[in-house]
Every structure is written in C-alpha cells, then in structure tokens.
Coordinates of C-alpha atoms in Angstrom, one line a residue:
Chain A
M30 CA 14.6 97.3 9.2
T31 CA 11.5 95.6 7.9
S32 CA 9.7 98.6 6.5
V33 CA 8.0 97.9 3.2
L34 CA 6.4 100.2 0.7
P35 CA 2.7 99.8 0.2
R36 CA 1.9 97.5 -2.7
T37 CA 1.3 99.5 -5.8
A38 CA 0.8 96.7 -8.3
P39 CA -0.7 93.2 -8.2
I40 CA 1.7 90.3 -7.6
T41 CA 3.1 89.3 -11.0
A42 CA 3.8 85.7 -11.7
L43 CA 7.5 85.4 -12.3
P44 CA 8.5 82.3 -14.3
V45 CA 12.1 81.2 -14.0
G46 CA 14.1 78.6 -15.9
W47 CA 17.5 77.8 -17.1
I48 CA 19.7 76.4 -19.9
A49 CA 22.3 73.8 -18.8
E50 CA 23.2 73.7 -15.1
P51 CA 21.7 76.5 -12.9
Q52 CA 24.1 78.0 -10.4
L53 CA 22.2 81.0 -8.9
L54 CA 18.9 79.3 -9.1
R55 CA 20.1 75.9 -7.9
G56 CA 17.7 74.1 -5.7
I57 CA 14.8 76.4 -6.6
G58 CA 11.5 74.7 -6.3
S59 CA 12.9 71.9 -4.1
A60 CA 12.6 74.0 -0.8
D61 CA 11.6 77.4 0.5
L62 CA 15.0 79.0 0.0
V63 CA 13.9 82.2 1.7
D64 CA 14.5 80.3 4.9
Y65 CA 18.2 80.5 5.9
R66 CA 18.4 76.9 7.2
A67 CA 16.9 75.5 4.0
H68 CA 19.4 77.5 2.0
R69 CA 22.3 76.4 4.1
A70 CA 21.2 72.8 3.9
Q71 CA 21.6 72.7 0.1
S72 CA 24.5 75.2 -0.2
V73 CA 28.1 75.3 0.8
P74 CA 29.0 76.5 4.3
A75 CA 29.1 80.2 4.8
R76 CA 32.7 81.4 4.4
R77 CA 34.8 84.4 5.2
L78 CA 37.4 85.2 2.7
S79 CA 40.4 87.5 3.0
Q80 CA 40.6 90.5 0.8
A81 CA 43.4 89.0 -1.2
D82 CA 41.6 85.7 -1.6
L83 CA 38.4 87.3 -2.8
L84 CA 40.2 89.7 -5.2
A85 CA 42.2 86.8 -6.7
R86 CA 39.1 84.8 -7.3
L87 CA 37.3 87.7 -8.9
D88 CA 40.3 88.4 -11.1
T89 CA 40.5 84.8 -12.2
A90 CA 36.8 84.6 -13.0
G91 CA 36.7 88.2 -14.5
L92 CA 33.4 88.8 -12.8
A93 CA 31.8 91.9 -14.3
G94 CA 28.9 93.9 -12.8
R95 CA 25.4 92.7 -14.0
G96 CA 23.5 96.0 -13.7
G97 CA 24.3 97.1 -17.2
A98 CA 27.7 98.7 -17.4
G99 CA 29.6 95.5 -17.0
F100 CA 32.4 97.0 -14.9
P101 CA 34.7 94.5 -13.3
L102 CA 33.8 93.9 -9.6
A103 CA 37.4 93.5 -8.5
T104 CA 38.3 97.0 -9.9
K105 CA 35.4 98.4 -8.0
I106 CA 36.5 96.8 -4.8
R107 CA 40.0 98.0 -5.2
S108 CA 38.8 101.5 -5.7
V109 CA 36.8 101.3 -2.4
L110 CA 39.9 99.9 -0.6
H111 CA 42.2 102.6 -2.0
E112 CA 39.9 105.4 -1.1
G113 CA 41.8 106.0 2.1
S114 CA 38.6 107.3 3.8
R115 CA 38.6 107.1 7.6
L116 CA 34.9 106.1 7.4
T117 CA 34.0 102.4 7.3
P118 CA 32.6 101.4 3.9
F119 CA 29.1 100.2 3.2
V120 CA 28.0 97.5 0.9
V121 CA 25.0 98.5 -1.2
V122 CA 23.0 95.9 -3.1
N123 CA 21.2 97.5 -6.0
A124 CA 17.9 95.8 -6.8
C125 CA 16.1 98.8 -8.1
E126 CA 15.1 97.1 -11.3
G127 CA 13.4 100.0 -13.1
E128 CA 13.4 98.4 -16.5
P129 CA 10.0 97.0 -17.4
A130 CA 11.6 94.3 -19.5
S131 CA 13.9 93.1 -16.7
A132 CA 12.9 91.0 -13.7
K133 CA 16.0 89.0 -13.0
D134 CA 17.1 90.8 -9.8
T135 CA 13.5 90.6 -8.5
A136 CA 13.4 86.8 -9.2
L137 CA 16.7 86.3 -7.4
L138 CA 15.5 88.2 -4.3
R139 CA 12.1 86.6 -4.3
F140 CA 13.2 83.0 -4.7
V141 CA 16.9 82.7 -3.7
P142 CA 17.6 85.8 -1.6
H143 CA 20.4 84.2 0.4
Q144 CA 22.5 83.8 -2.7
V145 CA 22.6 87.6 -2.9
L146 CA 22.9 88.2 0.8
D147 CA 25.7 85.6 1.1
G148 CA 27.6 87.3 -1.7
A149 CA 27.1 90.7 -0.2
M150 CA 28.3 89.4 3.2
I151 CA 31.4 87.8 1.7
C152 CA 32.2 91.2 0.1
A153 CA 31.5 93.1 3.3
D154 CA 33.7 90.9 5.4
A155 CA 36.5 91.2 2.8
I156 CA 36.5 95.0 2.7
G157 CA 35.8 95.5 6.3
A158 CA 32.2 96.9 5.9
E159 CA 29.9 96.5 8.8
R160 CA 26.6 97.4 7.2
I161 CA 24.9 96.1 4.1
L162 CA 22.0 98.1 2.5
V163 CA 19.7 96.2 0.2
A164 CA 17.7 98.7 -2.0
I165 CA 14.6 97.1 -3.5
T166 CA 11.7 98.4 -5.5
D167 CA 9.6 95.3 -5.9
H168 CA 7.1 94.8 -3.1
E169 CA 7.2 90.9 -3.0
A170 CA 11.0 91.0 -3.1
Q171 CA 11.0 93.4 -0.1
L172 CA 8.9 90.9 1.8
A173 CA 11.0 88.0 0.8
V174 CA 14.3 89.7 1.7
S175 CA 12.9 91.0 5.0
A176 CA 11.9 87.4 5.9
A177 CA 15.2 86.1 4.6
V178 CA 17.3 88.6 6.6
A179 CA 15.3 87.8 9.8
S180 CA 16.2 84.1 9.5
R181 CA 19.9 84.8 9.3
P182 CA 22.4 84.8 12.3
D183 CA 24.0 88.0 10.8
A184 CA 20.6 89.8 10.4
A185 CA 21.7 92.8 12.4
R186 CA 24.2 93.8 9.6
F187 CA 21.5 94.1 6.9
E188 CA 19.2 96.9 6.3
V189 CA 16.3 96.4 3.8
C190 CA 15.6 99.8 2.1
P191 CA 12.4 100.1 0.0
I192 CA 12.8 102.4 -3.0
E193 CA 10.0 104.0 -5.1
A194 CA 10.0 102.3 -8.5
R195 CA 11.2 104.6 -11.3
F196 CA 13.3 104.0 -14.4
V197 CA 16.2 106.2 -13.2
A198 CA 16.0 105.2 -9.5
G199 CA 18.6 102.5 -9.9
E200 CA 21.2 104.8 -11.3
A201 CA 24.0 104.7 -8.8
G202 CA 24.0 108.4 -8.0
A203 CA 20.3 108.5 -7.6
L204 CA 20.4 105.5 -5.3
V205 CA 23.1 107.1 -3.1
A206 CA 20.9 110.2 -2.9
A207 CA 17.9 108.2 -2.0
L208 CA 19.6 106.0 0.6
S209 CA 21.6 108.7 2.4
V210 CA 20.3 109.7 5.8
G211 CA 18.7 113.2 5.5
S212 CA 18.5 116.0 8.1
D213 CA 15.5 114.2 9.6
G214 CA 17.7 111.2 10.4
R215 CA 15.9 109.0 8.0
R216 CA 16.8 107.5 4.7
N217 CA 14.9 109.5 2.1
T218 CA 13.3 107.2 -0.4
A219 CA 11.5 109.9 -2.3
Q220 CA 14.4 111.6 -4.0
A221 CA 15.7 108.8 -6.2
V222 CA 17.0 111.1 -8.9
P223 CA 20.5 111.5 -10.1
P224 CA 22.6 114.2 -8.6
G225 CA 24.1 117.0 -10.7
R226 CA 27.7 116.2 -10.0
R227 CA 28.8 112.7 -10.6
V228 CA 30.7 111.2 -7.7
L229 CA 31.6 107.6 -7.7
P230 CA 29.9 105.6 -4.9
S231 CA 33.3 103.9 -4.3
H232 CA 34.6 107.4 -3.4
R233 CA 31.7 109.0 -1.6
G234 CA 28.5 107.1 -1.4
V235 CA 25.7 106.6 1.0
D236 CA 26.2 108.8 4.2
G237 CA 29.5 110.1 2.7
R238 CA 31.2 106.7 3.1
P239 CA 33.0 104.7 0.4
N240 CA 30.4 102.2 -1.0
L241 CA 30.8 99.0 -2.7
L242 CA 27.6 99.4 -4.7
S243 CA 26.7 96.8 -7.3
N244 CA 23.7 95.0 -8.8
A245 CA 22.0 92.2 -6.9
E246 CA 23.0 89.5 -9.4
T247 CA 26.6 90.6 -9.2
F248 CA 26.6 89.7 -5.4
G249 CA 24.7 86.5 -6.2
Q250 CA 27.5 85.6 -8.6
V251 CA 30.1 86.2 -5.9
A252 CA 28.4 83.6 -3.7
V253 CA 28.3 81.1 -6.6
L254 CA 32.0 81.8 -7.4
V255 CA 33.2 81.5 -3.8
G256 CA 31.1 78.4 -3.3
S257 CA 32.2 76.6 -6.4
S258 CA 35.8 77.4 -7.0
P259 CA 38.9 76.4 -5.0
A260 CA 41.2 79.3 -4.1
P261 CA 43.5 80.2 -7.1
A262 CA 47.1 79.4 -6.5
A263 CA 48.6 82.9 -6.9
A264 CA 46.0 84.4 -4.6
S265 CA 47.8 86.7 -2.1
Q266 CA 50.3 88.2 -4.5
A267 CA 48.0 89.4 -7.2
A268 CA 45.5 90.8 -4.9
T269 CA 47.3 93.2 -2.8
R270 CA 48.8 95.3 -5.5
A271 CA 47.2 98.5 -6.5
P272 CA 44.7 98.7 -9.4
S273 CA 44.9 95.9 -11.8
T274 CA 46.9 96.5 -14.9
T275 CA 44.3 94.6 -16.9
S276 CA 42.0 97.1 -18.6
P277 CA 38.4 96.8 -17.6
R278 CA 37.3 95.9 -21.0
T279 CA 39.7 93.0 -21.3
A280 CA 38.8 91.8 -17.9
A281 CA 35.1 91.8 -18.6
R282 CA 35.6 89.6 -21.6
T283 CA 37.0 86.7 -19.7
S284 CA 33.8 86.5 -17.7
T285 CA 32.6 82.9 -17.4
G286 CA 29.9 81.1 -15.4
T287 CA 26.3 82.0 -15.8
R288 CA 24.2 85.0 -16.6
L289 CA 20.6 85.9 -15.9
L290 CA 18.4 87.0 -18.7
T291 CA 14.9 88.3 -18.8
V292 CA 13.4 87.1 -22.1
T293 CA 10.1 88.7 -23.2
G294 CA 8.3 89.8 -26.4
A295 CA 7.1 87.5 -29.1
V296 CA 7.8 84.3 -27.1
R297 CA 5.6 81.5 -25.8
S298 CA 7.2 81.4 -22.3
P299 CA 8.5 84.8 -21.2
G300 CA 10.5 84.8 -18.0
V301 CA 13.9 84.9 -16.2
L302 CA 16.4 82.4 -17.6
E303 CA 19.8 81.5 -16.1
V304 CA 22.1 80.6 -19.0
P305 CA 25.8 79.9 -19.5
D306 CA 27.6 83.1 -20.3
G307 CA 28.1 83.2 -24.1
V308 CA 25.0 81.1 -24.8
P309 CA 24.0 81.3 -28.5
L310 CA 20.9 83.6 -28.9
A311 CA 19.3 80.9 -31.1
Q312 CA 19.4 78.5 -28.1
V313 CA 17.6 81.1 -25.9
A314 CA 15.1 81.6 -28.7
E315 CA 14.4 77.9 -28.7
A316 CA 14.1 77.7 -24.9
V317 CA 11.4 80.3 -24.6
G318 CA 9.6 79.4 -27.8
A319 CA 10.4 82.5 -29.7
R320 CA 8.0 83.2 -32.5
P321 CA 9.2 84.3 -36.0
S322 CA 11.0 87.6 -35.2
Q323 CA 12.0 90.5 -37.4
S324 CA 14.4 91.9 -34.8
V325 CA 15.6 91.5 -31.2
V326 CA 16.3 94.2 -28.6
I327 CA 19.3 93.4 -26.4
G328 CA 19.9 95.2 -23.1
G329 CA 16.4 96.6 -22.7
Y330 CA 15.2 100.1 -23.4
H331 CA 18.7 101.6 -23.1
G332 CA 19.9 98.8 -25.3
T333 CA 20.3 98.0 -29.0
W334 CA 18.1 96.8 -31.8
L335 CA 19.5 94.0 -33.9
P336 CA 18.1 92.6 -37.1
A337 CA 16.7 89.0 -36.9
A338 CA 19.3 88.0 -39.5
M339 CA 21.9 88.1 -36.8
L340 CA 19.9 85.8 -34.6
S341 CA 21.7 82.7 -35.7
E342 CA 25.2 84.0 -35.2
L343 CA 25.0 86.0 -31.9
T344 CA 26.2 84.8 -28.6
L345 CA 25.1 86.5 -25.3
S346 CA 28.3 87.7 -23.7
A347 CA 30.1 91.0 -23.5
A348 CA 32.6 89.8 -26.2
G349 CA 30.0 88.1 -28.4
L350 CA 27.9 91.3 -28.6
A351 CA 30.7 93.9 -28.7
G352 CA 31.3 93.1 -32.4
V353 CA 27.8 94.3 -33.3
G354 CA 27.9 97.3 -31.1
A355 CA 25.7 95.9 -28.4
S356 CA 26.2 94.7 -24.8
P357 CA 24.3 92.3 -22.6
G358 CA 23.3 95.3 -20.4
A359 CA 21.2 93.9 -17.5
G360 CA 20.3 90.9 -19.6
A361 CA 16.9 92.0 -21.0
V362 CA 16.3 90.2 -24.3
I363 CA 13.1 91.1 -26.3
F364 CA 12.0 89.3 -29.4
V365 CA 10.1 91.6 -31.8
G366 CA 7.7 89.3 -33.8
T367 CA 7.1 89.5 -37.5
D368 CA 3.4 90.2 -36.7
T369 CA 3.9 93.6 -35.0
C370 CA 4.5 97.1 -36.3
A371 CA 8.0 97.5 -34.9
L372 CA 8.1 101.2 -35.7
A373 CA 5.0 101.8 -33.6
E374 CA 6.6 99.7 -30.8
L375 CA 9.8 101.8 -31.0
S376 CA 7.7 105.0 -31.0
R377 CA 5.7 103.9 -28.0
V378 CA 8.8 103.0 -26.0
V379 CA 10.6 106.3 -26.9
G380 CA 7.6 108.2 -25.7
W381 CA 7.7 106.3 -22.5
L382 CA 11.5 107.0 -22.1
A383 CA 10.8 110.7 -22.6
A384 CA 8.1 110.5 -19.8
E385 CA 10.5 108.7 -17.5
S386 CA 13.0 111.6 -17.6
A387 CA 13.4 113.0 -14.1
R388 CA 13.1 116.4 -15.8
Q389 CA 16.2 117.7 -14.0
C390 CA 18.3 118.4 -17.0
G391 CA 17.3 120.6 -20.0
P392 CA 18.7 118.5 -22.9
C393 CA 16.9 115.4 -21.6
S394 CA 13.6 117.0 -20.6
F395 CA 13.3 118.9 -23.9
G396 CA 15.3 116.6 -26.2
L397 CA 13.6 113.3 -25.4
P398 CA 10.1 114.5 -26.1
A399 CA 11.3 116.1 -29.3
I400 CA 12.9 112.9 -30.4
A401 CA 9.7 110.9 -29.4
Q402 CA 7.6 113.3 -31.5
G403 CA 9.9 112.9 -34.4
V404 CA 9.8 109.1 -34.3
A405 CA 6.0 109.3 -33.9
S406 CA 5.8 111.4 -37.1
L407 CA 7.7 108.7 -39.0
L408 CA 4.6 106.5 -38.6
R409 CA 2.5 108.8 -40.9
A410 CA 2.6 109.0 -44.6
T411 CA 5.0 111.7 -45.8
P412 CA 4.9 112.5 -49.5
A413 CA 8.4 114.1 -49.3
G414 CA 9.9 111.0 -47.8
P415 CA 11.1 110.3 -44.3
T416 CA 14.7 111.3 -44.7
A417 CA 14.5 114.9 -43.3
T418 CA 12.5 113.8 -40.2
G419 CA 14.8 110.8 -39.7
Q420 CA 17.9 112.9 -39.9
L421 CA 16.4 115.4 -37.4
V422 CA 15.7 112.6 -35.0
L423 CA 19.2 111.2 -35.4
S424 CA 20.8 114.6 -35.0
R425 CA 18.8 115.2 -31.8
A426 CA 19.8 111.8 -30.5
G427 CA 23.4 113.0 -31.0
T428 CA 22.7 116.3 -29.3
V429 CA 21.4 114.8 -26.0
T430 CA 24.1 112.2 -25.7
G431 CA 26.5 112.9 -22.8
R432 CA 24.5 115.9 -21.6
G433 CA 22.7 114.9 -18.5
A434 CA 23.3 114.0 -14.9
C435 CA 22.8 110.4 -15.7
A436 CA 23.0 108.2 -18.8
H437 CA 19.3 108.2 -19.5
P438 CA 19.5 110.5 -22.5
D439 CA 22.5 108.4 -23.8
G440 CA 20.6 105.2 -23.4
A441 CA 17.4 106.5 -25.0
A442 CA 19.5 107.9 -27.9
R443 CA 21.2 104.5 -28.5
F444 CA 17.8 102.8 -28.5
V445 CA 16.4 105.2 -31.1
R446 CA 19.5 105.2 -33.3
S447 CA 19.8 101.4 -33.5
G448 CA 16.0 101.1 -33.8
L449 CA 15.8 103.4 -36.9
A450 CA 18.8 101.7 -38.4
V451 CA 17.2 98.2 -38.1
L452 CA 13.7 99.5 -39.2
A453 CA 14.8 101.5 -42.2
E454 CA 12.5 99.5 -44.5
D455 CA 9.5 100.0 -42.1
V456 CA 10.2 103.7 -42.1
G457 CA 10.0 103.7 -45.9
L458 CA 6.7 101.8 -45.9
H459 CA 5.2 104.2 -43.4
A460 CA 6.3 107.2 -45.3
A461 CA 4.8 105.8 -48.5
Y462 CA 1.5 104.3 -47.2
G463 CA 1.2 105.5 -43.6
T464 CA 1.1 101.9 -42.5
C465 CA 3.0 98.6 -42.7
R466 CA -0.4 96.8 -42.4
R467 CA 0.6 95.5 -38.9
R468 CA -0.6 96.8 -35.6
D469 CA 1.5 97.4 -32.5
Q470 CA 1.2 94.1 -30.6
G471 CA 2.9 95.3 -27.4
H472 CA 6.0 93.1 -27.7
L473 CA 8.0 95.8 -26.1
A474 CA 6.1 96.0 -22.8
L475 CA 5.9 99.1 -20.6
S476 CA 5.2 97.2 -17.4
R477 CA 6.7 94.1 -15.9
S478 CA 3.3 92.3 -15.7
A479 CA 2.7 93.0 -19.4
A480 CA 6.2 91.8 -20.3
L481 CA 5.7 88.5 -18.4
S482 CA 2.2 87.8 -19.5
R483 CA 1.6 85.0 -22.0
S484 CA -1.4 86.7 -23.6
L485 CA 0.7 87.7 -26.6
A486 CA 0.4 84.2 -27.9
L487 CA -1.3 84.6 -31.3
S488 CA -2.4 81.8 -33.5
E489 CA 0.2 80.8 -36.0
A490 CA -2.3 81.5 -38.8
A491 CA -2.9 85.1 -37.7
L492 CA 0.8 85.6 -37.4
S493 CA 1.8 84.4 -40.9
E494 CA -1.0 86.4 -42.4
A495 CA 0.3 89.6 -40.9
A496 CA 3.8 88.8 -41.9
L497 CA 2.8 87.9 -45.5
S498 CA 0.9 91.1 -45.8
A499 CA 3.8 93.2 -44.7
A500 CA 6.2 91.3 -47.1
A501 CA 3.9 92.0 -50.0
L502 CA 3.7 95.7 -49.1
S503 CA 7.5 95.8 -48.7
A504 CA 8.0 94.3 -52.2
A505 CA 5.6 97.0 -53.6
A506 CA 7.5 99.7 -51.9
L507 CA 10.8 98.5 -53.2
S508 CA 9.7 98.4 -56.8
R509 CA 8.2 101.9 -56.4
A510 CA 11.3 103.4 -54.9
G511 CA 13.4 101.7 -57.5
G512 CA 15.4 99.6 -55.2
G513 CA 14.5 101.1 -51.8
G514 CA 17.3 103.0 -50.1
M515 CA 15.6 105.3 -47.6
G516 CA 19.0 106.7 -46.6
M517 CA 18.7 105.9 -42.9
G518 CA 20.0 102.4 -42.6
A519 CA 23.6 103.3 -42.3
H520 CA 23.3 105.4 -39.1
R521 CA 24.3 103.8 -35.9
Chain B
M27 CA 17.4 101.7 -13.6
T28 CA 19.5 99.4 -15.7
A29 CA 20.7 102.5 -17.2
S30 CA 24.4 102.7 -16.8
Q31 CA 25.7 101.3 -20.0
P32 CA 29.4 101.3 -21.0
A33 CA 31.0 104.7 -20.7
A34 CA 32.1 104.5 -24.4
N35 CA 29.0 106.2 -25.6
R36 CA 29.4 109.3 -23.4
R37 CA 30.4 112.3 -25.4
P38 CA 34.2 112.3 -25.6
A39 CA 36.2 115.4 -24.7
T40 CA 37.4 115.3 -28.3
G41 CA 40.9 114.6 -27.5
A42 CA 41.5 117.3 -25.0
S43 CA 40.8 116.8 -21.4
A44 CA 37.6 118.6 -20.2
M45 CA 38.1 122.3 -19.4
L46 CA 34.6 123.2 -18.3
A47 CA 31.8 121.1 -17.0
V48 CA 28.0 121.7 -16.7
D49 CA 25.9 120.6 -13.8
W50 CA 22.9 119.8 -16.0
T51 CA 20.5 119.7 -13.0
R52 CA 21.3 123.4 -12.4
C53 CA 21.6 124.8 -16.0
D54 CA 18.5 126.7 -17.1
G55 CA 19.9 127.7 -20.5
H56 CA 20.5 131.4 -19.7
G57 CA 23.1 131.4 -22.4
L58 CA 25.7 133.7 -20.9
C59 CA 28.5 131.2 -21.3
A60 CA 27.8 130.9 -25.0
A61 CA 27.8 134.7 -25.3
L62 CA 31.1 135.0 -23.4
L63 CA 32.8 132.1 -25.2
P64 CA 31.6 132.3 -28.8
G65 CA 33.0 129.5 -31.0
A66 CA 33.7 127.3 -28.0
I67 CA 30.2 127.1 -26.5
Q68 CA 27.1 127.0 -28.7
V69 CA 23.5 126.5 -27.6
D70 CA 21.3 123.7 -28.8
E71 CA 17.8 124.3 -30.1
W72 CA 16.4 124.6 -26.6
G73 CA 19.1 127.0 -25.4
Y74 CA 21.3 124.7 -23.5
P75 CA 25.1 124.9 -24.0
I76 CA 27.2 122.5 -26.1
L77 CA 30.8 122.6 -25.0
D78 CA 33.7 122.2 -27.5
Q79 CA 36.4 121.1 -25.0
S80 CA 39.2 121.2 -27.5
E81 CA 38.3 124.7 -28.5
L82 CA 37.9 125.7 -24.8
A83 CA 41.5 124.4 -24.3
T84 CA 42.8 127.2 -26.6
R85 CA 41.1 130.0 -24.7
P86 CA 42.9 132.0 -21.9
R87 CA 42.1 130.8 -18.4
S88 CA 40.7 134.2 -17.6
E89 CA 38.0 133.9 -20.2
L90 CA 37.0 130.5 -18.8
T91 CA 36.9 131.9 -15.3
R92 CA 34.8 134.8 -16.4
A93 CA 32.2 132.5 -17.9
V94 CA 32.1 130.4 -14.8
S95 CA 31.5 133.3 -12.5
A96 CA 28.9 134.8 -14.9
C97 CA 26.6 131.8 -14.8
P98 CA 23.5 132.9 -13.0
A99 CA 22.6 129.3 -12.1
L100 CA 26.0 128.4 -10.8
A101 CA 25.9 125.5 -13.2
L102 CA 29.2 126.0 -15.0
R103 CA 32.5 125.0 -13.3
R104 CA 36.1 124.3 -14.1
A105 CA 36.4 120.6 -14.9

C-alpha cells in the first residue's frame, strides 16, 4: 500500500497561488495539511452522502471532470450505477499528470491530499464502492499521499498506486490496463498504454469492475462542493431518475466554483493557480506577471494556440473558450512571449509529441513524426514559399485524427493546426529568410521542472529588442509579398 | 496524460453509424481490407486503412464480413 517508485527526477519546487478566495487550497501554508487531524481541524466534518443527495448537488453545480475532457461527473456516476454489474465498483483517482505544462494535480496531492481523498471517499460511499485506487506518477506526491492515507481512520480502503510517468499513461484506458491485477497477482505499472478496443471504465474498468475514474482535481472539487453547499431542495427526486436529460455540453457550461490552472511560459511567477471559473485571462496574466506575449496556448500540448489579440477578451471556462474553438482542458495555460521564435517552439513540442507516441498504432507512429518533420522544415528558407509544406502538414494532421487507440494523434493534430493558423506570419518570415531573428526561448517546456523554473526572466531591454527586430522583419516581409497572405491562416 | 479532450474532434462517422472498426494497436497495414472493399476503404501514405463509413453502409453485409475475416492481423471488426 505504500510502495513508491524510485525517484527519477529531482524535487521540483511547486509554487501555488490563487485569485480571489481559494477553496481547494484553503488553509495551505497555515498547517501541514498532509496530516489528517490538521486537515479536519480546518475543514468541515467528514460526511456521508446518499447517492441521490450527491447526484443532486453535482447536477446543481454542473461539476465537470478536470482531466481535460470536461465530462459531467454526475453523468459518469450514473453510468457506473446503471451498469448492472454484479461486481462492486472501484473509485479510481487519476493523478497521472503526464503533461509537462501541468502540475495542478501534483500540487493538490502534495499539499492538500485530503481534499482529494475526502472527495473520493464521498463518491465511494455514495456509489457503494469499497476500494479507492489513487494512481500517481509524481514521486513527492506518492510520498505525501501515502503519509496522508496512513493518517486517516479509513486508510484500509485506499490503495496508492505508483505509475510510470509517460504522456499517454493518464489516458483512462491505459490507466485501467496499468492498474488491473495481472496473472502474477500484482498491479502492473509497466503497461500504461491505451488498449486497442475502447471500453469505458464506468462499464468495465480495473479488474473488470465498473470504475468511477476521474481526475484528482475533480474529486477535490467534490469535497469542496459537499463541504460548502447545503443540500439542494429537490434532491431525491432528480437524482434517482435514469441518465440526465441535460446534454453533457449544456451541463458542463453551468460549472461554477473554482478551477486549477498551471500557468507557465513567459511569466515572472510560473505555478499552479486556483481561480474562479470563468476568470478573465487578462487577470491571470497580471497575477503571474506575464511578459508581452504573441500568443497563448490553452489546454497544454493537446490544446489550442490563440493569438495574443484575444488575450483581453477571453475568459477561462468551458463556455468562455468554446467560442474560439478551445477548451480549458486540464488547465494548462502557456504564455508565448514576443521574444521567442514561436515556430521553433511549436516544432520542438510537435517533435516531442511524436516521440511520446506509444508506437502501438500505425497512423500515430508514422504520422506524428512525418508531421513533426514537416513543421521543422517550415523553419528553413523555402524559395517556393511555405504553402505546399504547410498544406501537407495540415492534411496529415487531418489523416491521423480519430485513427488511434487513444486521442494522442487527435490532440497533437489540434495543437499543430491551431499553431500554424496563429503563426502564419512567422511561417512566411521563415520561408523568406529562414529566420524570424528570434531564438527558441523554451517557453513551451518539455519537463515540469523547466516549466516551473523562473530562469526565463529576461531583461526588459533584451525582450523589446528581440520583439522590435521581429516586427521590422515582419514589415519587410509584408511589403515584399505585397500584403502578406501566406495562405495558411484560415485553417483550423 | 491530460489527453482526453472533447469527443467532438474525433473523426465523425460521416452521418452513418459505424459499420466497421479498426483496432489500431493490431493493424499492420497489410491492406487486404482496402483491396476487398475498393472505394469504401483507402489506405493512407503509410498503408493504413481509411474507412468511409457511409460508403461501407451501402455495401452488402457479406462483403464486410469477408473483409473482416480476411484481415491477417485480426484488427478489423464489425462495429
């Protein structure tokens, strides 16, 4: 129960902060909240809720999963309950945070683990699950959760499961495969790759049981919700009926409360931030000391590039981002500064995504490297113009979408498409001159420690010089091309 | 991973419900399915099948079944 993977990386400092009133992170810093008694002393009493009561509260709040897909938790619970399996369900807490630009689940488990464990226990009691598996990749978080569990009166119901870190390890199917007891009677942590046939964990998950599998923050939000809100009046009626008639999308939009972000890139203070759902992006930029940015990546490396011009109008919620074709994903927000070569950043990350393929599926293991190679070639001067290469990349992005055991090719394709759309001007500069006179500053980091380090801080002078130089080049390119128009900006 | 984004971006079954499905972890791109169902299954530049579900819906069941049983990797199945 307390097995922990050997440490593979040095401990990374993990700055946390908040805008407005913190809910999940409440009391952080005032006590060692890994200890159960300390947690209870500053939190509401532990509660057991009936199924109906919990579902009514979740429906009212519209709580959506915080792992990326934003699926309503109440719908997920109903699908576990209506499975009709004779086997007792499991609750599975997914804290396999494989995204380098995300550290929010790790922060929760390191600093306020009982918020997550309380929420998971509330769900387990409501759905009649005996066991709760907590799947964690971060070494420090494994230690914190093991200590946290040991201090709880209900420790026997938790199992802390270390998982090898990998980008695709947190995919639900991969996690189920990794956690299921193998023929040797042990949970196999080595095989965290997505299975060929998609089966919903709520239908058949770990050990063949129905699983309520969700992201760590989602369970933390359950604890906050149950601790803060009185029972809604119409509780019992609404909850016992079969699947909700509200569509998942509509339900997700009513989500309120807070949201965890991991804000990195061209900022003075990178870190994990608890914000009110729907916070203006500009307010987040101010809180972390964002430097002048040319674009922002929302939702991490399976997410969406957006031009900085949108910075002032965007709000961070499912509804606020849906209009621009983005979603909060798992809450990773990356500012791409004006001093970096964004095309080189894009190229580097796409190469990394290709390397992170589990190499199980042909379209992903051949397609992503081909896409990465195409993007890399856009960095070089091309007398004939970038259009043909750009079109080939976009066409390959279309080809790989939907053709894998998991959504890795889809996410990578979305990242590339939106990136090339936002960086059309840079693509033109590189085709003409082979450079935009900026270097890759590593704003899109490939490791958590790099993402959270503050060494990116450049002097303002160096920054404006690089930006000016690029602007001058850009003006030159526009006059040369007779008004620009590289023919790629329209593709999304 | 934080990978599971909204299902909206997954390739739609172009109106028709899916007729055939590929287990991408098994498919090795042998290409027999594309040879047996020309016009409904094409191969991409690496030899892996691209299924046109609405076109597949117009084909006789027996042709679909034949393609399924011909797959040397047991990767093709009725959806």
